[in-house]
Amino acid sequence: MAPTLQEILERIEKGNIKNVRFEFLDYNGIARSKTIPARHCKELFNNGILFPVVPFATNCQFDTIFESDLFKKYLFSDVAMFADLSTFAVLPWVKNTARVFVTGRTHPASGVDIMLDPRAILQRQIEELSSRGLSIFSAYELEFWVVHKDSMKPVTDDVNYFATLRLAEYQQLFDRITESLFEAGVDINCMNTEYDKGQFEITMKPGFGVRGPDNAATIRTGIKEMAAQEEYLASFMTKPFEDRSATAAHLNHSLWSVDGKTSKMGDSTRPHGLSEVAEYWIAGILAHAPAVSFLMSPTLNCLHRFHPGTLAPFNATWGIDNRSCAIRVKLAGSDGVYLENRMGSSGCNPYIGLAATIAAGMDGIDRKLTVPPPQPTARITEGEDGYVLLPSDMESALDALKSDDVISKAVGADMMNALELIRRSEEKHVSEGSKYEDYRKLYFKYL
């Protein structure tokens, strides 16, 4: 249950909170905010806060995309964004500071609703899902890099997945991360070292509706801030080093009744233990997988993650506990069935990733799409005949998105146009001979 305004104001006073961040994520997944002295927050909680539209028409280095439809329509005018009081959290890693997420739907100059903000885009998809008698329960698995700030050298210098001693070397940092995030309202499920040098993974308990991506947004910014305070750089850039692995953002999710009491995923009487609705949902995601995969892996750098012979998905397949598929089904009794959408890269915007997944799944339900046969658990999928390949270059990714009416409608024309031009602007900064160095300059610091 969301706290009341009075309860929030009492927390601010009793907790000696001096400042409150009003924060949102842009299309790149970068946290942007205004820090407001606590004495002014009541007015802004009631009336909203104005942000310029322009952050939604910029790349990761804040180069403004003047030719975008979004900028041409709104120029440097403001969007009114309103605090979601349920997201109010004290940030233990920032002295006397709290944060609240804001959502924007109104353009004050024209008085019309606009679909710009990724959180608002997701909320509309959640509303559509609710109209079908369903809710979504989700959590991301987030992989990331930690390097020494001065040298950019990874903090671990070997490859040894899950090795206890690799994590133990930096136990103080990771204890601080998990404890601080819990105090900020995010229940961390697990921390572990990932496969490659300086590569780690953090998972969280799931939440209903927009809570899952909110948690992911809190984790990403929190880890980056706490690492910086310890003289490290943490990054959710997908593939900063050519000869090393990529990092993912797998989206675990399941469908429930609107009241969140009844799972709609499992049916032990049916093949594969999945309900009819769950099969329609999987079929929908697979039908729209090329477009969904781009929105979940949207940077120039993310697309280098998709190639055969790895545990990153390469085509639109699904399987029971098969990590090489786009959709991995996890079975733990009829109420414990959930799906892992493995198309996400760590450089994604968590709100857009879930919004695209919902839109695709709903289309599967609406059209009662037939799910293809699952891939065997013990098989690494590659380029099997009859399965659609996921885009691995920018041109095919953009073509897939623009040709998919369902996904295009879900995210809106303004975001579609801005996202394409953002990526086009970044291509100008990348040379073939220095590609990964250029990628790091574009993405490593802020993603």
PDB file of C-alpha atoms in Angstrom, residues 1 4 12 36 44 50 63 92 127 156 196 216 231 282 290 310-311 344 369 374 390:
ATOM      1  CA  MET A   1       0.000   0.000   0.000  1.00  0.00           C
ATOM      2  CA  THR A   4       0.184   8.922   2.119  1.00  0.00           C
ATOM      3  CA  ILE A  12      11.398  13.385   5.771  1.00  0.00           C
ATOM      4  CA  ILE A  36      15.032  19.501  -4.335  1.00  0.00           C
ATOM      5  CA  LEU A  44       6.072  19.412  -5.859  1.00  0.00           C
ATOM      6  CA  LEU A  50       8.752  20.311 -14.706  1.00  0.00           C
ATOM      7  CA  ASP A  63      24.231  15.274 -27.716  1.00  0.00           C
ATOM      8  CA  PRO A  92      21.721   5.265   2.621  1.00  0.00           C
ATOM      9  CA  GLU A 127      -3.149  -0.969 -17.766  1.00  0.00           C
ATOM     10  CA  THR A 156      39.351  -9.409 -10.777  1.00  0.00           C
ATOM     11  CA  ASP A 196      34.611 -12.889 -16.951  1.00  0.00           C
ATOM     12  CA  ALA A 216      16.283  -2.390 -11.452  1.00  0.00           C
ATOM     13  CA  GLU A 231      37.222   4.638  -6.233  1.00  0.00           C
ATOM     14  CA  ILE A 282       5.318 -17.257 -25.112  1.00  0.00           C
ATOM     15  CA  PRO A 290      13.201  -9.366 -33.446  1.00  0.00           C
ATOM     16  CA  THR A 310      27.005 -18.657 -26.742  1.00  0.00           C
ATOM     17  CA  LEU A 311      24.393 -18.609 -24.004  1.00  0.00           C
ATOM     18  CA  GLY A 344      17.872  -8.307 -22.580  1.00  0.00           C
ATOM     19  CA  LEU A 369      -1.064 -17.844 -31.194  1.00  0.00           C
ATOM     20  CA  PRO A 374      10.281 -26.300 -27.361  1.00  0.00           C
ATOM     21  CA  LEU A 390      17.369 -12.094 -33.804  1.00  0.00           C
TER      22      LEU A 390
END
